[in-house]
Coordinates of C-alpha atoms in Angstrom, one line a residue:
X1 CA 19.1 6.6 -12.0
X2 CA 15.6 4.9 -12.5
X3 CA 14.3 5.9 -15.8
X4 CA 10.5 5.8 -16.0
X5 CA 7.8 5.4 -18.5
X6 CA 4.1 6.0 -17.9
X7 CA 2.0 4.1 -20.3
X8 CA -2.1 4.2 -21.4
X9 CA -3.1 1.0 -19.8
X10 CA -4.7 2.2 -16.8
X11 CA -7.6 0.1 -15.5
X12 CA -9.8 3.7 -15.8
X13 CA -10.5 5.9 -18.3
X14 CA -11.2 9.5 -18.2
X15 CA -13.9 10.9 -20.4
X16 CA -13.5 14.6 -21.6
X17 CA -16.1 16.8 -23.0
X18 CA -16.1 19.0 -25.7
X19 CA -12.2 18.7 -26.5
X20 CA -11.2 19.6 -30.3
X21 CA -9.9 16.4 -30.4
X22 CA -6.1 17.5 -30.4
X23 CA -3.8 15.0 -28.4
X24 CA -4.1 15.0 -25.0
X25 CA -1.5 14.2 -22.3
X26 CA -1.5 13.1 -18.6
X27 CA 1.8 13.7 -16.9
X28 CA 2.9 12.3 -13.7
X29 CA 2.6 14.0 -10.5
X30 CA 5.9 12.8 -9.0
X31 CA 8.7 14.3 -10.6
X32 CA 11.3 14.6 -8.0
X33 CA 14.7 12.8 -8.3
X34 CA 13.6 11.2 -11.4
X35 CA 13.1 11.5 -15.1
X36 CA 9.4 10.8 -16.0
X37 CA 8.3 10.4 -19.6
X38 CA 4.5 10.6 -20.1
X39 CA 2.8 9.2 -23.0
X40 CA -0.5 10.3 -23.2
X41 CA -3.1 8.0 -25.7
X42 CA -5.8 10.2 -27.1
X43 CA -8.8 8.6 -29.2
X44 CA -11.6 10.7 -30.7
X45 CA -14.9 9.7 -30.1
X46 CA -17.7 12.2 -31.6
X47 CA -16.8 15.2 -29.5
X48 CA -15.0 13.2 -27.1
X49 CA -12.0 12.2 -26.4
X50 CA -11.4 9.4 -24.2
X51 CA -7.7 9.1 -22.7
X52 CA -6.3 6.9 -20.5
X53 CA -6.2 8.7 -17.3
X54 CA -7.5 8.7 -13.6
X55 CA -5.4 9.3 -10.6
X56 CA -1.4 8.6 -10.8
X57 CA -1.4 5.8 -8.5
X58 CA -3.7 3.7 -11.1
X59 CA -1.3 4.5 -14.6
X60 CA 1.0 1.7 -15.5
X61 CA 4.5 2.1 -15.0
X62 CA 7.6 0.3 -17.1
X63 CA 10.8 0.9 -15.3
X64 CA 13.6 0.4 -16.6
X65 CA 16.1 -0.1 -13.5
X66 CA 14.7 -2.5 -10.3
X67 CA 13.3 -0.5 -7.4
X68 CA 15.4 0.1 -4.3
X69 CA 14.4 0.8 -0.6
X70 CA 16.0 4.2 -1.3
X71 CA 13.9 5.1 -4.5
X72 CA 11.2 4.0 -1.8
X73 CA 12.2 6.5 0.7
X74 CA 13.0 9.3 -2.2
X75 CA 9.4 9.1 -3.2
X76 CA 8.4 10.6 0.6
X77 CA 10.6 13.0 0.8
X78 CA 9.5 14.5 -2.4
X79 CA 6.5 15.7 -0.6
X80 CA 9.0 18.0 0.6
X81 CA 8.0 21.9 0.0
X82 CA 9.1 25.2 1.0
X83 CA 6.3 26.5 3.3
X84 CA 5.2 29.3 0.8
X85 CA 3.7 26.0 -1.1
X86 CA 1.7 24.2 1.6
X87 CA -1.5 24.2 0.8
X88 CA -5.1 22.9 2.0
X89 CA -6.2 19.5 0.6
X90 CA -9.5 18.5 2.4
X91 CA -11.5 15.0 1.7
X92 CA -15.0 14.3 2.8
X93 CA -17.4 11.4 2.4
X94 CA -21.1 11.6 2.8
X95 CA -23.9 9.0 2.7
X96 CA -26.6 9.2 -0.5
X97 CA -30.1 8.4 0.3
X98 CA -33.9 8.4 -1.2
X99 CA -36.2 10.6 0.4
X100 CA -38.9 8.6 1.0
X101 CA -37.4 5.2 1.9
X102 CA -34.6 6.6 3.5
X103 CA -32.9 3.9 1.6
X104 CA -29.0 3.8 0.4
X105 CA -29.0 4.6 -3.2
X106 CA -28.2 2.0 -5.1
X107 CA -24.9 2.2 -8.4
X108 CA -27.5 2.9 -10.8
X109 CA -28.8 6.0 -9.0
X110 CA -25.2 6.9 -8.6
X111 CA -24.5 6.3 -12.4
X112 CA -27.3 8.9 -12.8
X113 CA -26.1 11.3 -10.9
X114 CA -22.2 11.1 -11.3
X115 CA -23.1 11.6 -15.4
X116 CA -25.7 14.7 -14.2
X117 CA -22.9 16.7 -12.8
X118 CA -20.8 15.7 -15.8
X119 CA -22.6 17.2 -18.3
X120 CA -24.3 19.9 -16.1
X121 CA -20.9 21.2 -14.7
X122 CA -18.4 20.0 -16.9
X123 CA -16.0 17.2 -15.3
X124 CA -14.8 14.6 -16.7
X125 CA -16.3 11.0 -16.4
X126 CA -13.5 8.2 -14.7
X127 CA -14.7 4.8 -15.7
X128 CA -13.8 1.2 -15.0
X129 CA -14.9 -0.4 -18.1
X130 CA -18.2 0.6 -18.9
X131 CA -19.2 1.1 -15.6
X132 CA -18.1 4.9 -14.5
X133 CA -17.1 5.1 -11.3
X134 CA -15.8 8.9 -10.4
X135 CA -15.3 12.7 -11.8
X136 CA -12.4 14.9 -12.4
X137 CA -12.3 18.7 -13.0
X138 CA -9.1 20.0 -12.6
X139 CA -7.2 19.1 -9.3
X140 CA -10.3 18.1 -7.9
X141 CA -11.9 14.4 -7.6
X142 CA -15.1 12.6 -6.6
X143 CA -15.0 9.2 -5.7
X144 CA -16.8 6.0 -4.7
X145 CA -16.4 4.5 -1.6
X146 CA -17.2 0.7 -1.4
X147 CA -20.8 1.4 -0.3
X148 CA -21.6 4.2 -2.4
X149 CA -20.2 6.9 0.1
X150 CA -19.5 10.0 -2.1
X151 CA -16.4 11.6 -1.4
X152 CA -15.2 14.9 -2.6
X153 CA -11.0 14.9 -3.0
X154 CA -10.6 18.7 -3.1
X155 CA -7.8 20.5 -4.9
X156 CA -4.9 21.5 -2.9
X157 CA -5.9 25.1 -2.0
X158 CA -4.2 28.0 0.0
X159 CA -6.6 29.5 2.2
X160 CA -9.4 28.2 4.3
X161 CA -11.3 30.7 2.4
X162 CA -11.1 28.7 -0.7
X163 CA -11.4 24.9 1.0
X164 CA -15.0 26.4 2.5
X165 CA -15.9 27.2 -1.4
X166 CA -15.1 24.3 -2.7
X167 CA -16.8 22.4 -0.1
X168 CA -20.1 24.6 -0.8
X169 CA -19.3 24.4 -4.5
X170 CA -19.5 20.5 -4.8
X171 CA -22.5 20.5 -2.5
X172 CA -24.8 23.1 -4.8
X173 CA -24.1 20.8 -7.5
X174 CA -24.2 17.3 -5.7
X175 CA -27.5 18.8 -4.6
X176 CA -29.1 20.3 -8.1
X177 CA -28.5 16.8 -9.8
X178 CA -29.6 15.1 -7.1
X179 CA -32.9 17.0 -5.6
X180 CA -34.2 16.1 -9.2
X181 CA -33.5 12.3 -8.4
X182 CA -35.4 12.4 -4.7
X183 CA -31.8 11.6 -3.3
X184 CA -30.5 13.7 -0.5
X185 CA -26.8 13.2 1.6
X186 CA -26.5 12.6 4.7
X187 CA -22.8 14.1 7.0
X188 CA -22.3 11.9 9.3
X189 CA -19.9 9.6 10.7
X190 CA -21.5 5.9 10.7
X191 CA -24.9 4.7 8.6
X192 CA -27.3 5.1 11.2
X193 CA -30.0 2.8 10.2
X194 CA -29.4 0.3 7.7
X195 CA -27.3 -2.7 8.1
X196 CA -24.5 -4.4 6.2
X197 CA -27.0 -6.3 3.9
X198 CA -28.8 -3.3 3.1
X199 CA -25.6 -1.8 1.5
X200 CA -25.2 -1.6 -2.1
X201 CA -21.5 -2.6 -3.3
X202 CA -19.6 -0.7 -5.9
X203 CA -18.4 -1.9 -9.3
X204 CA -14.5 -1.4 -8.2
X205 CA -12.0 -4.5 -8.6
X206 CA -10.1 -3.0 -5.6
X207 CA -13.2 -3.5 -3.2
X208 CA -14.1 -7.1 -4.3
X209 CA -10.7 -8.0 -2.9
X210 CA -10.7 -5.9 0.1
X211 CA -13.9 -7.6 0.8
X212 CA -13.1 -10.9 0.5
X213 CA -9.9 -10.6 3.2
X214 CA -11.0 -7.6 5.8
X215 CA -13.6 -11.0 7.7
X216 CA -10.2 -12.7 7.9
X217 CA -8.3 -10.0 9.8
X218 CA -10.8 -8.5 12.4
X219 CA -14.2 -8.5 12.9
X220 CA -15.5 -4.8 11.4
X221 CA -13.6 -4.3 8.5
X222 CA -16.8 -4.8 6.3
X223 CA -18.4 -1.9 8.6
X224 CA -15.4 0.2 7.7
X225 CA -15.8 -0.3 3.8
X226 CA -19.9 -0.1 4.2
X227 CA -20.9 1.9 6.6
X228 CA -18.4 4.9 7.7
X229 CA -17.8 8.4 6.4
X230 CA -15.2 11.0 7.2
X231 CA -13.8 14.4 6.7
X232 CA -10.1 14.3 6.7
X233 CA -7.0 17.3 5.4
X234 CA -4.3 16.8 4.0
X235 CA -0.9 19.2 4.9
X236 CA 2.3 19.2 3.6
X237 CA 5.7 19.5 5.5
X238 CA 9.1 21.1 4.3
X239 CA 11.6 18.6 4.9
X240 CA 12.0 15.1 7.3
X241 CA 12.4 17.1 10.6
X242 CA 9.2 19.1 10.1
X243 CA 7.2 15.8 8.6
X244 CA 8.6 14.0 12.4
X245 CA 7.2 16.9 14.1
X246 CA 3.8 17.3 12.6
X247 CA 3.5 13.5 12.5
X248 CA 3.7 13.2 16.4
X249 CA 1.6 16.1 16.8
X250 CA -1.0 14.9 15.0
X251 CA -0.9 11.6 16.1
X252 CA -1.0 12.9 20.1
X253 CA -3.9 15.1 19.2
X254 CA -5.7 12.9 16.9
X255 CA -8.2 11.7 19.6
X256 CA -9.3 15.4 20.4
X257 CA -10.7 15.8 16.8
X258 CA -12.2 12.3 17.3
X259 CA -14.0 13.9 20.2
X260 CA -14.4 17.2 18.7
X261 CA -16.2 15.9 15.6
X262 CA -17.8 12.8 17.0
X263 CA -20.7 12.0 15.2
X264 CA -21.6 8.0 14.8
X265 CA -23.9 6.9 17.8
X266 CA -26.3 5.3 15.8
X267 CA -26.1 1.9 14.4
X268 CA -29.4 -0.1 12.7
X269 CA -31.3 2.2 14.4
X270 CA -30.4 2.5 18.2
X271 CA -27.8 4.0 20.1
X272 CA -24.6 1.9 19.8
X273 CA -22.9 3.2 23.3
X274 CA -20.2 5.2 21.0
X275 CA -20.1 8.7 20.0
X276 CA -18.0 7.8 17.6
X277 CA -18.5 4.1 16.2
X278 CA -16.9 5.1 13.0
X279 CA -13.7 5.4 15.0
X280 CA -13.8 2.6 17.3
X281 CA -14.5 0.4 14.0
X282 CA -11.1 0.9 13.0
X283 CA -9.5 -0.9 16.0
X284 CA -10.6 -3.7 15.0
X285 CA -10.8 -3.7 11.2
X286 CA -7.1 -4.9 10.8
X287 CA -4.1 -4.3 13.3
X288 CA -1.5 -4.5 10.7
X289 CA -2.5 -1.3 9.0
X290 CA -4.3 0.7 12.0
X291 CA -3.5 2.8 14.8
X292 CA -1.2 5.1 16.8
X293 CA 2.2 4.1 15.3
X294 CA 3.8 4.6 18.7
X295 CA 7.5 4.0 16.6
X296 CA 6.7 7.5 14.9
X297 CA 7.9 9.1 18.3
X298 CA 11.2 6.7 18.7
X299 CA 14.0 9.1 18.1
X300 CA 15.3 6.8 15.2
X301 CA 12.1 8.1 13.1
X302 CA 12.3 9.2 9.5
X303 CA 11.4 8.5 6.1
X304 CA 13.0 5.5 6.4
X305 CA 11.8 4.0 9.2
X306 CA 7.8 4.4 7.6
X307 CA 9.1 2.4 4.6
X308 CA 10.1 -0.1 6.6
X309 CA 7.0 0.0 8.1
X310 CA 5.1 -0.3 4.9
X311 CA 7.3 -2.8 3.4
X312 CA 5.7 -5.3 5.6
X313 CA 1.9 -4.1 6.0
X314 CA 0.4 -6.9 3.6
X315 CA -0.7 -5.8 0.4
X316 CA -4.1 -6.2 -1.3
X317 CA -3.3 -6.4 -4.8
X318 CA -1.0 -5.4 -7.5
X319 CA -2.6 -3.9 -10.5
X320 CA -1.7 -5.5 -14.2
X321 CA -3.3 -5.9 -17.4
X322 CA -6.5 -4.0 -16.6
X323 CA -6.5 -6.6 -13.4
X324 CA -6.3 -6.4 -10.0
X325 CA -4.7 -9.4 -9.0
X326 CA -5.2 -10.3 -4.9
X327 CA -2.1 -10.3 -3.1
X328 CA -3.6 -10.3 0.0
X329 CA -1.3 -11.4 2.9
X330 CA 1.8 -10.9 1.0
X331 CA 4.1 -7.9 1.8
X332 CA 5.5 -5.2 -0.3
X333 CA 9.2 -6.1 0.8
X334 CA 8.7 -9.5 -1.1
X335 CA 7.4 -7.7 -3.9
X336 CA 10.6 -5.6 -4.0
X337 CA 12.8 -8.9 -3.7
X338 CA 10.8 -10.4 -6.7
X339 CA 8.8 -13.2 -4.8
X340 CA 5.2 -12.7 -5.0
X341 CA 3.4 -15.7 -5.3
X342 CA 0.9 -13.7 -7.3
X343 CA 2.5 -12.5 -9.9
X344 CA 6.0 -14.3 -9.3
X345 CA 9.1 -13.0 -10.3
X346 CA 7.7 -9.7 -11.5
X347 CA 9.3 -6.6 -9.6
X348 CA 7.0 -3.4 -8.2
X349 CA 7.1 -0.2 -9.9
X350 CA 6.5 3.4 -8.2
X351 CA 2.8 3.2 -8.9
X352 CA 2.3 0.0 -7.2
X353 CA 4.2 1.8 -4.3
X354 CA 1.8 4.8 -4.6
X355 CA -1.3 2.1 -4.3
X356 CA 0.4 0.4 -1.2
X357 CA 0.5 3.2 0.5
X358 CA -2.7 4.1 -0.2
X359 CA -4.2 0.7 1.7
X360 CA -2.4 1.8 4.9
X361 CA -5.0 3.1 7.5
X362 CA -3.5 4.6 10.9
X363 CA -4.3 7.3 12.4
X364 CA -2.3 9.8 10.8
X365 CA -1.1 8.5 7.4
X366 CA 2.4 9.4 5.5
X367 CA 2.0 9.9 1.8
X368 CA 4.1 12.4 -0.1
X369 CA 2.0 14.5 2.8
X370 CA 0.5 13.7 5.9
X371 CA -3.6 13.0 6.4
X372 CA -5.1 13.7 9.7
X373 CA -7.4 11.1 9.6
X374 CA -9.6 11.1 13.3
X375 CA -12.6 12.9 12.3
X376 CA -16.2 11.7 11.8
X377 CA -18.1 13.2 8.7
X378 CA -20.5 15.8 9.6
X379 CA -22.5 19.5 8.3
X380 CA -21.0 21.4 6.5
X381 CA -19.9 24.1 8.9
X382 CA -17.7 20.7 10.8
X383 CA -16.3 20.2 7.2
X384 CA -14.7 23.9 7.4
X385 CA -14.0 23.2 10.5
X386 CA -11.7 20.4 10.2
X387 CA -9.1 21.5 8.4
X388 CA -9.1 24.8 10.4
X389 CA -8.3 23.1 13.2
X390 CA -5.1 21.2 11.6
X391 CA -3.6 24.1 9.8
X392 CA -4.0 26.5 12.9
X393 CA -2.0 23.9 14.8
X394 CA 0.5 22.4 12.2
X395 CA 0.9 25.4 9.8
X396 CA 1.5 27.9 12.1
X397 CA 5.3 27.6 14.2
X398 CA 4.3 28.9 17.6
X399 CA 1.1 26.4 17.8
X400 CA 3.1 23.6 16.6
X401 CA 6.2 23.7 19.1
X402 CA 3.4 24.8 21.7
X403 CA 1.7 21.2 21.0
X404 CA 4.9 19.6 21.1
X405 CA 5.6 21.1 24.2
X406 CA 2.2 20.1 25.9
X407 CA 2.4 16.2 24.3
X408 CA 5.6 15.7 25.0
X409 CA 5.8 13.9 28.1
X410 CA 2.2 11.7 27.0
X411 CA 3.3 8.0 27.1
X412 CA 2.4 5.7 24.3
X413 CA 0.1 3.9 27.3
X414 CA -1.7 7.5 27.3
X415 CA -2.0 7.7 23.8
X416 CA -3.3 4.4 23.4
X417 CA -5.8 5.1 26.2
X418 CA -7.0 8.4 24.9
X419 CA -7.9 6.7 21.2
X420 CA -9.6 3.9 23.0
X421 CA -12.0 5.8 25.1
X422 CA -12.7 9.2 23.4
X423 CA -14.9 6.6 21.0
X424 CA -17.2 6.0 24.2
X425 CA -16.7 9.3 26.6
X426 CA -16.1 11.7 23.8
X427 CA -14.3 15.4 26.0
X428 CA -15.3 13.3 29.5
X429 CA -12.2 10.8 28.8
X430 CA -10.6 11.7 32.0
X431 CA -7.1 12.3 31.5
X432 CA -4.4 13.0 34.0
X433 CA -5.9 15.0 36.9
X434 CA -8.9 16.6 34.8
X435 CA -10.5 15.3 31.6
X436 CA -9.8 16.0 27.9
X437 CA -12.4 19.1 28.2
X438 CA -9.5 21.2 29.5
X439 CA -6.5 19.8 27.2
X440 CA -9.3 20.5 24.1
X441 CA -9.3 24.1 25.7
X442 CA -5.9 24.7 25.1
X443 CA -5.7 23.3 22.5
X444 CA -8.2 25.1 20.6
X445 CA -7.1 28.4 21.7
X446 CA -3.9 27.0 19.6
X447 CA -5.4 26.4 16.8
X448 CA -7.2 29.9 16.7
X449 CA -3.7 31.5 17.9
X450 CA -2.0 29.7 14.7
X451 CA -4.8 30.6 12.5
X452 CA -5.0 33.7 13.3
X453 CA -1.1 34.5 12.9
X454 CA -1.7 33.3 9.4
X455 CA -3.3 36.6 8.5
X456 CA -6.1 35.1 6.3
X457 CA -8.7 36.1 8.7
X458 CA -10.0 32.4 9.0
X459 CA -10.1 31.4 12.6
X460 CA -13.9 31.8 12.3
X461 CA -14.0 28.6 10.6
X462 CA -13.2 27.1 14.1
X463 CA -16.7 28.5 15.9
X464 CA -18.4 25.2 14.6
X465 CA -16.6 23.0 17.3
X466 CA -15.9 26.0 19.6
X467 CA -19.0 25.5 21.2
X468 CA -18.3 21.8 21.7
X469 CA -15.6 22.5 23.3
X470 CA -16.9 25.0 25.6
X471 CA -19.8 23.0 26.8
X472 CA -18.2 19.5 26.4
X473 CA -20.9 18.4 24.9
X474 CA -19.9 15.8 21.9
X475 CA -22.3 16.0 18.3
X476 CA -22.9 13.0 18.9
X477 CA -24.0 13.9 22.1
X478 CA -26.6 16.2 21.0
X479 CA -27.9 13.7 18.2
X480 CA -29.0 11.4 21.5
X481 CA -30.4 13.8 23.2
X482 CA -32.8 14.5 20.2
X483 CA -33.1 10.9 20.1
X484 CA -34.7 10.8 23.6
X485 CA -36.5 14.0 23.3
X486 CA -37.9 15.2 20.3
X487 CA -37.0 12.5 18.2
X488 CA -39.0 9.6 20.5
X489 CA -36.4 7.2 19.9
X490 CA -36.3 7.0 15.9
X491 CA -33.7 7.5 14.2
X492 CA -35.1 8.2 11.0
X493 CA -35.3 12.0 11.9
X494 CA -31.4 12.6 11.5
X495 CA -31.7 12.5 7.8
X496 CA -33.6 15.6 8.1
X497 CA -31.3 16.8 10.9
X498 CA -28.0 16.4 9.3
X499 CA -29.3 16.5 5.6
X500 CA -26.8 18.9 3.3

């Protein structure tokens, strides 16, 4: 058996207010087949204590035994739960911009703000040296993306009740630091005005080297880091069997919340001839790490067949020394065999796992649980609406074998099809001997179904995309029709239109 040891020399910091300056410990959050000690470092500082901290997949890990493939697969099925502890764990990006210029705030505006709702609302301040870089409170994060893009981690909650708090939460205080500061956010899916150039970069090591290699492997990677924002939930599953069976239908169904939250047509301005550009962007941002994963429905699916997988996605980096080192191009099964050029003859550790599956982008994404990850960032009413649509579908038994049942004879040519065009033709994608309109119908009166046998009284949540699935009518859609109308072709009025 592996023992571990998780040591202080993460590359972030976590700032606490108003401790009493007793020792204070951050334990790991993977404690399944293995023994985990946790040493927490604890320095006062006036009334602060600053410990080293941030999220699991950054700590530093000493193992004492050589990782195996098996410890590899072990770590997924960990995610495994008994279904009285799934819970809700939604994530949503949003753009930051000045009122009057309509400009993308710039890090130092974002320093401002992130230490606003510090001290107004009591999280705690993540920093990469002196440059801070997130909050924590609790089980909940917030985060910068490589532009700027605010996102909101949420804790792992049970009801849909609680997500749409949360969600309205983080925006009342997002909003009272930032009113002050003549910044406003912006939900939607792709920056509709600004261009690449006109994007401030943040101060993460990660994003340097993400940005030096996405040019190499397709041509709007850089988009993808810059200029996109989503809304994505995270489920969980109660053993491999149920993960296989969420994973396909989510996978099969992942281009019907494309459509049903499309909401990118913009780009630099104009119309780009997408309703969602944010999803086209990612087939071709890098093939090796995007997509449908058509293997996920070959019968010989498990755990083990998504390491695999991963083991040969090429890494970014490897994190050492308060470093991030660029791997780029090298995979994760030389790692495990000792032979990174990088850092050679060094052997991985659970966290660097953790990281490398982080920088794995498809469609729907394994972790210890699954992402649906389809959606275009929007209002707040879509970002309730999002993961209502998921958990009526995966969380509820009827609605899931139901989708199965519908999906099941779709061929991996159909799939493919359905991803490429709903970016372009939104619920119009004709599909079979209809269009996806009429598959959306059912499969929305699933997702209500499912919700409703949950007996939480939350399939209300769906109305915001039951009207876009009624009429057919894409948000994205309707953001183009303003733009001819109303608008008079300028964009500029969709930061009123979609402001939060």
């Amino acid at each position: 058996m592996t023992v571990i040891s998780r040591v202080a020399s993460s590359p972030h910091t976590i700032i606490r207010h108003n401790l009493d300056g007793s020792h204070v410990r951050k334990t790991s959050s993977w404690v399944s087949q293995k023994r985990i000690v946790a040493a927490g470092v604890g320095c006062r500082r006036g009334r602060r204590v600053i410990v080293a901290a941030s999220p699991p997949t950054e700590d530093a890990v000493v193992a004492t035994d050589p990782l195996t493939k098996q410890d590899l697969i072990d770590y997924l099925a960990s995610g495994c739960k008994s279904k009285e502890k799934w819970r809700i764990g939604t994530e949503h990006e949003k753009f930051g911009f000045e009122f009057g210029s309509l400009r993308p705030m710039k890090y130092e505006q974002i320093a401002e703000l992130l230490n606003g709702i510090a001290e107004r609302f009591d999280w705690d301040k993540i920093m990469e040296g002196d440059k801070i870089i997130g909050l924590k409170q609790g089980k909940q994060s917030i985060s910068l993306e490589p532009g700027g893009q605010f996102e909101l981690s949420g804790a792992p909650l049970e009801t849909l009740h609680q997500t749409c708090a949360e969600v309205n939460s983080h925006l009342y205080q997002v909003k009272a630091v930032a009113e002050e500061m003549g910044i406003g956010f912006l939900g939607i899916g792709f920056q509709p005005k600004w261009g690449l150039k006109d994007i401030p970069i943040m101060p993460k090591g990660r994003y340097e080297i993400m940005r030096n290699y996405m040019p190499k492997v397709g041509s709007l990677g850089l988009d993808m880091m810059f200029r996109t924002c989503t809304v994505q939930v995270n489920l969980d599953f109660s053993s491999e069997a149920d993960m296989i069976r969420k994973f396909r239908a989510g996978l099969a169904l992942q281009p019907i919340a494309t459509a049903l939250f499309a909401n990118s047509p913009f780009t630099e301005g104009k119309p780009n001839g997408f309703v969602s550009m944010r999803s086209h962007i990612w087939t071709d941002t890098d093939k090796d790490r995007t997509g449908m994963l058509p293997f996920v429905f070959d019968d010989s699916f498990g755990f083990e067949q998504y390491v695999d997988y991963a083991l040969d996605v090429p890494m970014y980096f490897v994190y050492r020394k308060q470093k991030y080192i660029d791997c780029t191009g090298m995979t994760f099964r030389d790692f495990l065999a000792g032979k990174l050029p990088c850092i050679p003859g060094e052997l991985p550790n659970l966290n660097d796992w953790e990281n490398h599956l982080t920088t794995i982008f498809p469609e729907v994404r394994l972790k210890r649980y699954l992402e649906m990850r389809g959606a275009d960032g929007g209002p707040w009413r879509r970002l309730c609406a999002l993961p209502a649509f998921w958990v009526g579908l995966l969380y509820d038994e009827v609605s899931l074998q139901s989708v199965l049942d519908l999906t099941a004879d779709w061929t991996p040519e159909e799939r493919q099809m359905l991803r490429n065009k709903v970016t372009v033709s939104g619920l119009r994608t004709p599909f079979r001997d209809g269009l996806l309109k009429h598959v959306a119908e059912d499969v929305l009166k699933l997702a209500k179904d499912g919700l409703e046998r949950r007996g939480f009284k939350e399939s209300g949540f769906l109305n915001a995309v039951a009207e876009v699935v009624r009429t057919g009518v894409t948000p994205a859609e309707r953001l183009l029709e303003l733009y001819h109308g109303k608008w008079q072709q300028s964009v500029d009025p969709v930061f009123e239109e979609l402001l939060y």
